[in-house]
Short mmCIF file of C-alpha atoms in Angstrom, two decimals:
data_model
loop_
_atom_site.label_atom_id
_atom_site.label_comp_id
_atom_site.label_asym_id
_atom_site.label_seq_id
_atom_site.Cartn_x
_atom_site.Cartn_y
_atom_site.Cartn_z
CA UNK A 66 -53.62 37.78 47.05
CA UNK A 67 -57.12 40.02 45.68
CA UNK A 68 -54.74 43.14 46.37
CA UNK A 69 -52.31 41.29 44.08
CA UNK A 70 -54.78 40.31 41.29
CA UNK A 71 -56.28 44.05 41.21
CA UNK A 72 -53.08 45.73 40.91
CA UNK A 73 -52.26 42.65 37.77
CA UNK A 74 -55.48 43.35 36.25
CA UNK A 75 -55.06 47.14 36.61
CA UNK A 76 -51.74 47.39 34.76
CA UNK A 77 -53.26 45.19 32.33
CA UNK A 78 -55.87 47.31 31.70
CA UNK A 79 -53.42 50.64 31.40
CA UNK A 80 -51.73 48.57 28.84
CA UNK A 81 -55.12 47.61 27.33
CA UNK A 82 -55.79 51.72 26.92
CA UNK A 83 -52.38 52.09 25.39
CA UNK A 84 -53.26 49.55 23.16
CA UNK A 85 -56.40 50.86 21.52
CA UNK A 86 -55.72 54.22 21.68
CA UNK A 87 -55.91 54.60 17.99
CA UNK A 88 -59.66 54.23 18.42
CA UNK A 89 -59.69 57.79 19.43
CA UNK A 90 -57.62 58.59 16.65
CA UNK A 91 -59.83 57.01 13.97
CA UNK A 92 -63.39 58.20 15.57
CA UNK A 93 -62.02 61.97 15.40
CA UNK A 94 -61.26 61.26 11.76
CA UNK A 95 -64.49 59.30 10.96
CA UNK A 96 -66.09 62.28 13.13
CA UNK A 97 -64.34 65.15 10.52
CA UNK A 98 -65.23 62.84 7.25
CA UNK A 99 -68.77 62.70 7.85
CA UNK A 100 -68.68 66.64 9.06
CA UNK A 101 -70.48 65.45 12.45
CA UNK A 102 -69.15 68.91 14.40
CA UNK A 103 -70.21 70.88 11.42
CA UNK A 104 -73.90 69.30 11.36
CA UNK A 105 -73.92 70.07 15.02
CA UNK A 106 -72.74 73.14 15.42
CA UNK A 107 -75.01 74.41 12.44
CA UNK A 108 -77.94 73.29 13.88
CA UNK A 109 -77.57 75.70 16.92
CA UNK A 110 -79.58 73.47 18.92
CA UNK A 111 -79.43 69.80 20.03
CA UNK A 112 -79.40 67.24 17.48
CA UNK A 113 -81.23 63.76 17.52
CA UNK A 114 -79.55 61.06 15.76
CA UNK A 115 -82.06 60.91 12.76
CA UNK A 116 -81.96 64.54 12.67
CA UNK A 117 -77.52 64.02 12.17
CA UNK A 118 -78.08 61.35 9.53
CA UNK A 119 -80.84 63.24 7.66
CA UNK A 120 -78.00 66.04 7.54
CA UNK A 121 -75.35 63.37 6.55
CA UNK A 122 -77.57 62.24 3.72
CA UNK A 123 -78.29 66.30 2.41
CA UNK A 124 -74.36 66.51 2.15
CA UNK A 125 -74.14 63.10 0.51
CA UNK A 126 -77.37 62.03 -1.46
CA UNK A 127 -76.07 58.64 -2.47
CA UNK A 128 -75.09 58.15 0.85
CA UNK A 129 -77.86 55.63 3.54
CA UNK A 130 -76.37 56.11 6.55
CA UNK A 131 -77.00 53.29 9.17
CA UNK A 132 -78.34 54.34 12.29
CA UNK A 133 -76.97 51.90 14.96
CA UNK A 134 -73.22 52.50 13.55
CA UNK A 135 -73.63 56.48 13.70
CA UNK A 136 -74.86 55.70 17.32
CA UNK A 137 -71.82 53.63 18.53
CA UNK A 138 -69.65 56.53 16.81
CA UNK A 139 -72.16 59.30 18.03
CA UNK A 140 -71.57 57.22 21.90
CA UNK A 141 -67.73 57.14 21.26
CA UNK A 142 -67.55 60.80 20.52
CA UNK A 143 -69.49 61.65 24.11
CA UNK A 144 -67.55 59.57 26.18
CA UNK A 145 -64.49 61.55 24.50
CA UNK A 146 -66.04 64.89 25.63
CA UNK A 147 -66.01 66.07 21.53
CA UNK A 148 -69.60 65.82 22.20
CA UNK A 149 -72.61 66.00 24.36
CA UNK A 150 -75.51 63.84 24.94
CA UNK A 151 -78.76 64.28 26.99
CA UNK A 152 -82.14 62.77 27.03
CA UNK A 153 -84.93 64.75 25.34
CA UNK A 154 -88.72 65.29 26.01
CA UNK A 155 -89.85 62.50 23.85
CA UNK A 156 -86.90 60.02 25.57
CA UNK A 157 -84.71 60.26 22.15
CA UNK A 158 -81.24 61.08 22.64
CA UNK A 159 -79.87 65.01 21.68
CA UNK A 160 -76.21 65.16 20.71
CA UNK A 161 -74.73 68.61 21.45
CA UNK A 162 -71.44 70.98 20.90
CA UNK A 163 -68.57 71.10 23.28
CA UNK A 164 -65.83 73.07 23.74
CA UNK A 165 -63.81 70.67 22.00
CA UNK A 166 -66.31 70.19 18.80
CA UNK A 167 -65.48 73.29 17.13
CA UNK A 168 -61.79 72.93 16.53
CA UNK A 169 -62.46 69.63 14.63
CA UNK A 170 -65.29 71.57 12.50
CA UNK A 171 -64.20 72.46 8.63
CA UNK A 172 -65.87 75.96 9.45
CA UNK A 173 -63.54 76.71 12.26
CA UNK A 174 -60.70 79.06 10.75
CA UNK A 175 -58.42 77.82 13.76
CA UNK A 176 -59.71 73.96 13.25
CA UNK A 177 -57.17 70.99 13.03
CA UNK A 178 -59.76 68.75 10.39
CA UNK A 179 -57.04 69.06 7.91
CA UNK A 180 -54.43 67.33 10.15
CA UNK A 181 -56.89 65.24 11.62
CA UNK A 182 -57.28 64.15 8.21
CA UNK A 183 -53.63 64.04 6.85
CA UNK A 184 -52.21 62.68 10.45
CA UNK A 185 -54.64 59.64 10.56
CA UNK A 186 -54.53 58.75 6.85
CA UNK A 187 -53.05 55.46 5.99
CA UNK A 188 -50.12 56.64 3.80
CA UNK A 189 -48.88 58.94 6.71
CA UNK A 190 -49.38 56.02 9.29
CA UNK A 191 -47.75 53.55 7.09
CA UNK A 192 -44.41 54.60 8.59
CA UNK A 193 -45.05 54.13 12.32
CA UNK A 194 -45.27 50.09 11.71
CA UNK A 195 -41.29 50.80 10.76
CA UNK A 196 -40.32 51.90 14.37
CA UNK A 197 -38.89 48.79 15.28
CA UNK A 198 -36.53 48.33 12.46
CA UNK A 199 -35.88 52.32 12.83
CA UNK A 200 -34.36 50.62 16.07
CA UNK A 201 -32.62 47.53 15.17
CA UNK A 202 -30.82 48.75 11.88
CA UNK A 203 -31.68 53.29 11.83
CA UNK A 204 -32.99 54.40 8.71
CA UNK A 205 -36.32 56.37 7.91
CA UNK A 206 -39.49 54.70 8.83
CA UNK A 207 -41.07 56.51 5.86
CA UNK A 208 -38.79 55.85 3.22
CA UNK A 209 -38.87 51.64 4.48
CA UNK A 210 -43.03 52.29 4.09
CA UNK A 211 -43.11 54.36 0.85
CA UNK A 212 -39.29 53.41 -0.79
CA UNK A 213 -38.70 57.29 -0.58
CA UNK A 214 -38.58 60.13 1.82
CA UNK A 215 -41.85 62.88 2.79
CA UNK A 216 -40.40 65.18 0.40
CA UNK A 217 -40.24 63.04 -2.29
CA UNK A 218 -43.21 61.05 -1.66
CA UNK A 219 -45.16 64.18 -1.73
CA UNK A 220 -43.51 65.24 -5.05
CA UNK A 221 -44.90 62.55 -7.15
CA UNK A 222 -48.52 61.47 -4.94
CA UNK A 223 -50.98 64.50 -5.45
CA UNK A 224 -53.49 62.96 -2.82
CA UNK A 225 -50.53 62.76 -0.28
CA UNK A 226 -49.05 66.57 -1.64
CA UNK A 227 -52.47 68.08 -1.14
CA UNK A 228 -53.24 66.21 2.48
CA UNK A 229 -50.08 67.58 3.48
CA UNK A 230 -49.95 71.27 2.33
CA UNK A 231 -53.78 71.24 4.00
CA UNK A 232 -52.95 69.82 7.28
CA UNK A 233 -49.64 71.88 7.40
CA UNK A 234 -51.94 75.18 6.39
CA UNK A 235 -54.59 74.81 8.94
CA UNK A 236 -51.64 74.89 11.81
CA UNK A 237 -50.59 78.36 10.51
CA UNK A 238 -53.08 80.71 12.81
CA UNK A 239 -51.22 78.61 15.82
CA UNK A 240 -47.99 79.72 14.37
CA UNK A 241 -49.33 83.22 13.91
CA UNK A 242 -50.43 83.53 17.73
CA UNK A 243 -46.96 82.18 18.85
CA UNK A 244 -45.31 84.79 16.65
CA UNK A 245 -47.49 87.33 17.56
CA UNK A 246 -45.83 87.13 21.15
CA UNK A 247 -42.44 87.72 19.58
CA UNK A 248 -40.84 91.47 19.13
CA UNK A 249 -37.52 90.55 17.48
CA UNK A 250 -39.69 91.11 13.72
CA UNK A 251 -40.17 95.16 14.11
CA UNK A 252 -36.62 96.13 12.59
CA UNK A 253 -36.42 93.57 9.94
CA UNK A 254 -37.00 94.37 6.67
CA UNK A 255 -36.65 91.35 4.84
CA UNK A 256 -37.93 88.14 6.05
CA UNK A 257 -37.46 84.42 4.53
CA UNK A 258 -39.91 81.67 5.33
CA UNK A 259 -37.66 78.72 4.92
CA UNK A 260 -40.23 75.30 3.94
CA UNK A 261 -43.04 78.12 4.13
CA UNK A 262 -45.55 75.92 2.26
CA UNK A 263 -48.44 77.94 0.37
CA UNK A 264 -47.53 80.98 2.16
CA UNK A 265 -50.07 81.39 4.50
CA UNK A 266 -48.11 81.82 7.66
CA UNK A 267 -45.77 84.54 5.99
CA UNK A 268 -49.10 86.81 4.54
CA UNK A 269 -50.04 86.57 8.59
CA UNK A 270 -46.67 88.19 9.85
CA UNK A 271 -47.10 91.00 6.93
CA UNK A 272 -50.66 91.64 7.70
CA UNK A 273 -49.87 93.08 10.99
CA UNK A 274 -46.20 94.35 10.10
CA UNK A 275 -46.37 95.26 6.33
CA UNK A 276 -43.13 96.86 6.61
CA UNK A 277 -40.82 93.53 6.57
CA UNK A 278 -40.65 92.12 2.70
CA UNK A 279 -41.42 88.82 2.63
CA UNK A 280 -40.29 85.93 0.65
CA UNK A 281 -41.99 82.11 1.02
CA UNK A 282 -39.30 79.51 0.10
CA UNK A 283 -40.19 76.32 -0.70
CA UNK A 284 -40.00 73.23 -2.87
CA UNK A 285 -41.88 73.50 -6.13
CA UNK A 286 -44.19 71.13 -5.71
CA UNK A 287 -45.27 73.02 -3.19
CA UNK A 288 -44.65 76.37 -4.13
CA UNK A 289 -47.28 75.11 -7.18
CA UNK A 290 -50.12 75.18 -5.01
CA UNK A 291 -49.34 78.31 -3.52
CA UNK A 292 -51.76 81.17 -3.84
CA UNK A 293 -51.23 84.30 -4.67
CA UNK A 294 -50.77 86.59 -1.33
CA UNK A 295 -50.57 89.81 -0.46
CA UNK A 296 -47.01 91.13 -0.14
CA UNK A 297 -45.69 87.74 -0.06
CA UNK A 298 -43.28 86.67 -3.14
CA UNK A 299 -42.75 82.98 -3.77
CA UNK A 300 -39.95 81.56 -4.66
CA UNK A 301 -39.33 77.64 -5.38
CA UNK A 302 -35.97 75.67 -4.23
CA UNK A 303 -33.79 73.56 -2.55
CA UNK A 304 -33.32 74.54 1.05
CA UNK A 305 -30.18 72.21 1.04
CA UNK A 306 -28.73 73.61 -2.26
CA UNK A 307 -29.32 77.57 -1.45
CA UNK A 308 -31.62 79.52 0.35
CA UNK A 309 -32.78 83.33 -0.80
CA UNK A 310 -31.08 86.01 1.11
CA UNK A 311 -32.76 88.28 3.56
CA UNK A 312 -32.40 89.78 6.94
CA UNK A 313 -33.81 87.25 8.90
CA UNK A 314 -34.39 83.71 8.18
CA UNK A 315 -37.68 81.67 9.70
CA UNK A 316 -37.77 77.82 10.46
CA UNK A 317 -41.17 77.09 11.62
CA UNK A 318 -41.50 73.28 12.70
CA UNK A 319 -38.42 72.55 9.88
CA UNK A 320 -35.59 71.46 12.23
CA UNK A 321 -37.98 68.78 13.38
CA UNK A 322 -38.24 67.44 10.15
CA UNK A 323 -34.98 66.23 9.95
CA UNK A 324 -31.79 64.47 11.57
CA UNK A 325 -28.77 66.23 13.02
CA UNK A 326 -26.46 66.37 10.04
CA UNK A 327 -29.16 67.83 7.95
CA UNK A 328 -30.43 70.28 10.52
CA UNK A 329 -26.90 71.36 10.13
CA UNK A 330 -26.66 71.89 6.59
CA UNK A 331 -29.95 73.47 6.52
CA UNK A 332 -28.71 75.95 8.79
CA UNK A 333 -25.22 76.52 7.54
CA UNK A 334 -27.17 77.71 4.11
CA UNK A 335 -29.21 80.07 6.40
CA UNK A 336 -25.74 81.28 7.54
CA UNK A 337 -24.75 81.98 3.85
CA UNK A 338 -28.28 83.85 3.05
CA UNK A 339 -28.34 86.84 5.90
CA UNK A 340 -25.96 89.37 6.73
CA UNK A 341 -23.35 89.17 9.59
CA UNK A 342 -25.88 91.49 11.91
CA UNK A 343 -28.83 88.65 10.93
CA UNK A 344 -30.65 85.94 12.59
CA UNK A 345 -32.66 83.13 12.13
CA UNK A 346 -36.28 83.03 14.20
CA UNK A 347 -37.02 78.81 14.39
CA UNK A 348 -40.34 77.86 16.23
CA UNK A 349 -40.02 74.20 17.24
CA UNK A 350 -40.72 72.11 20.57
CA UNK A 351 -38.57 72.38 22.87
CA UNK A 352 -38.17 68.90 25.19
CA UNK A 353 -37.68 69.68 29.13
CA UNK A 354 -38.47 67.28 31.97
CA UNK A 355 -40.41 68.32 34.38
CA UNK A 356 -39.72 68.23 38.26
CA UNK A 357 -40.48 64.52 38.48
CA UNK A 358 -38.07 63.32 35.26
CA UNK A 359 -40.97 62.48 32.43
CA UNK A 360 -41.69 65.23 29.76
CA UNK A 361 -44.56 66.86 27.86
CA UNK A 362 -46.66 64.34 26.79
CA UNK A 363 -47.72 66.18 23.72
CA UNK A 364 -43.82 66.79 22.77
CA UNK A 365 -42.91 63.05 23.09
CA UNK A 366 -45.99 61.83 20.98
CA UNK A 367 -44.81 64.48 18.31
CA UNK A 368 -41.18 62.82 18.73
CA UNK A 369 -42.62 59.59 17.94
CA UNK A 370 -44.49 61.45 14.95
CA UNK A 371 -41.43 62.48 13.37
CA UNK A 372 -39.45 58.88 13.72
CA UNK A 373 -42.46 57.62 11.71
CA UNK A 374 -43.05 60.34 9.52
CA UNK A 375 -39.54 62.23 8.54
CA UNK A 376 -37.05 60.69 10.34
CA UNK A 377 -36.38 63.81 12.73
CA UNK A 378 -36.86 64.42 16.01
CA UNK A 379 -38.07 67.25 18.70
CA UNK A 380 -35.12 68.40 20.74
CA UNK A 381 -33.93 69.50 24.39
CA UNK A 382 -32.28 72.76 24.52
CA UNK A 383 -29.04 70.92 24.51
CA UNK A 384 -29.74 69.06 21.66
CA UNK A 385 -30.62 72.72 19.66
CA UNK A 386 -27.28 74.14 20.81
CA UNK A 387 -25.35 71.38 19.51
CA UNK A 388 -26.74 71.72 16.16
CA UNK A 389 -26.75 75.86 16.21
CA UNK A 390 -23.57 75.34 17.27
CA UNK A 391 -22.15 73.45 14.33
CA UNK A 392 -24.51 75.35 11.95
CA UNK A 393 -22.84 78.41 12.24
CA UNK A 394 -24.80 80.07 15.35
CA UNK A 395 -22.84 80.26 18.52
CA UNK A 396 -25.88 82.35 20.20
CA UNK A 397 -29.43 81.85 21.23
CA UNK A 398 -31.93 82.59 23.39
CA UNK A 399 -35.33 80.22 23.92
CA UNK A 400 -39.00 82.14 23.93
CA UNK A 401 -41.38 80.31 25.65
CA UNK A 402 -44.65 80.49 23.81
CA UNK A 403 -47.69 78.50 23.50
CA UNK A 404 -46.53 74.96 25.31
CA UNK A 405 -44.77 73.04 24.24
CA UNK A 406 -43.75 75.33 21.58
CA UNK A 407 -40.71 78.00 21.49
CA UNK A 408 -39.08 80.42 19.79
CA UNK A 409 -35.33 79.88 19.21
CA UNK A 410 -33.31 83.26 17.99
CA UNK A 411 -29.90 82.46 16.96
CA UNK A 412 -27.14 84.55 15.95
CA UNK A 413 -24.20 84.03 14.13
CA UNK A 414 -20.57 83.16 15.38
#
């Protein structure tokens, strides 16, 4: 009967954990807002806690920040591992950099603030409290939050536009170190970023190979807030009206975006745009179970990411051949790169 009670109270308490994960979610944003890794890692030495809020209060004079709140967030943060805590001479607490601190620092070129910050904001969560009607009667969780797609939304909210062209920017030096593991760019000469956002991504690739020309398609919106780059020409659009022709197309994290018949589309117009001896280079997940049936963790919370936020979906490999398939591309072969992340190169029929 105990035994019996223990397990009950155990599975409660998994389903507890499920249940407030969000908490970590909300202290790493409250954690980038306040720039609490960038205050620590500054300092170059341990920080006590009236040492972080005199910090808080230089970056934010009108700001009287209250000390046993900054604790409980300060605590939260250490029993996460983002930071560290130990006891000083004088007893007080010292608050320390991990590992993990620095990639949620606004200082860290290869930081993820920017998503942090775009991923937990309300009007990009507002869509996940849709997933059971995306269930019961299909449709984009998004759209039933907002009343109109990402795309759109984006189009006509400059907060949202700008939170998303950040969070999507700070992701490109990831891109750039998958890509950077891929050989099939030294003999093209023209390359087309397809959804390429400000650009950043493409000026990578023709940093280290400035023979390829390289054009960044996108919507204008978008293609607004685009700087200029280096050997990078922009060019504003429609993906699903016509794409601009080169040798090679890229989709990085595009196909995601979007359902099956759209994916399709998208990829019939890369079809039209590059010769008959062309590809197109897509960097997406790519779902496999493992040995014991259950999958990448990180890949199915991304899945569940994209039925709140676009109404797409990561993919097995079967899945991707169904839609290269029908898209025009009878061949392809799969690049494993950083996990869960690969490369896809498809060739035409």
């Amino acid at each position: 009967m105990a035994n019996d009670i223990g397990e009950a109270f155990e599975s409660q308490r998994a389903i507890m954990g499920y249940m407030l994960a969000f908490a970590d979610s909300m202290a790493l944003k409250c954690a980038v807002e306040l720039g609490l890794a960038d205050i620590i890692h500054a300092h170059n030495a341990p920080m006590t806690l009236s040492q972080i809020a005199a910090t808080i209060i230089d970056h934010s004079p009108s700001s009287t920040p209250n000390m046993d709140n900054l604790k409980r967030i300060m605590r939260y943060l250490v029993n996460m591992k983002i930071f560290t805590s130990t006891v000083g001479i004088g007893g007080e607490t010292l608050y320390g950099p991990t590992p993990l601190s620095k990639w949620i620092s606004n200082d860290f070129e290869l930081g993820v603030a920017p998503l942090i910050l775009l991923n937990d904001h309300a009007l990009q969560q507002a869509g996940l409290h849709f997933l059971a009607e995306c269930v019961k009667n299909g449709g984009d969780a998004f759209t039933m939050a907002h009343g109109c797609d990402t795309w759109a939304f984006a189009s006509k909210n400059a907060l949202y536009n700008e939170l998303f062209n950040k969070g999507m920017s700070c992701m490109q030096y990831l891109a750039i170190a998958i890509i950077d593991q891929y050989e099939g760019l030294k003999t093209v000469g023209s390359l087309v970023n397809v959804g390429g956002g400000t650009g950043q991504f493409l000026a990578g690739i023709i940093e280290k190979q400035p023979h390829i020309k390289g054009i960044n398609f996108d919507l204008p919106h978008v293609i607004a807030m685009a700087p200029e780059l280096p050997g990078v020409i922009h060019v504003s659009g429609d993906m699903f009206e016509s794409i601009p022709s080169g040798e090679a197309i890229m989709l990085k994290w595009i196909m995601h975006d979007w359902p099956e018949k759209e994916c399709i589309q998208i990829l019939k117009k890369c079809r039209q745009a590059i010769p008959k001896n062309g590809k197109v280079v897509i960097i997406d997940i790519v779902l496999q179970p493992k040995v014991d049936g259950l999958y990448c963790p990180i890949g199915l919370k991304m899945d569940m990411l994209m039925l709140g936020h676009t109404g797409g979906k990561e993919r097995t490999e079967e899945e991707f051949k169904i839609i290269l398939n029908e898209g025009g591309f009878s061949h392809y072969k799969i690049t494993h790169a950083v996990a869960p992340m690969c490369i896809i190169e498809a060739y035409p029929h």
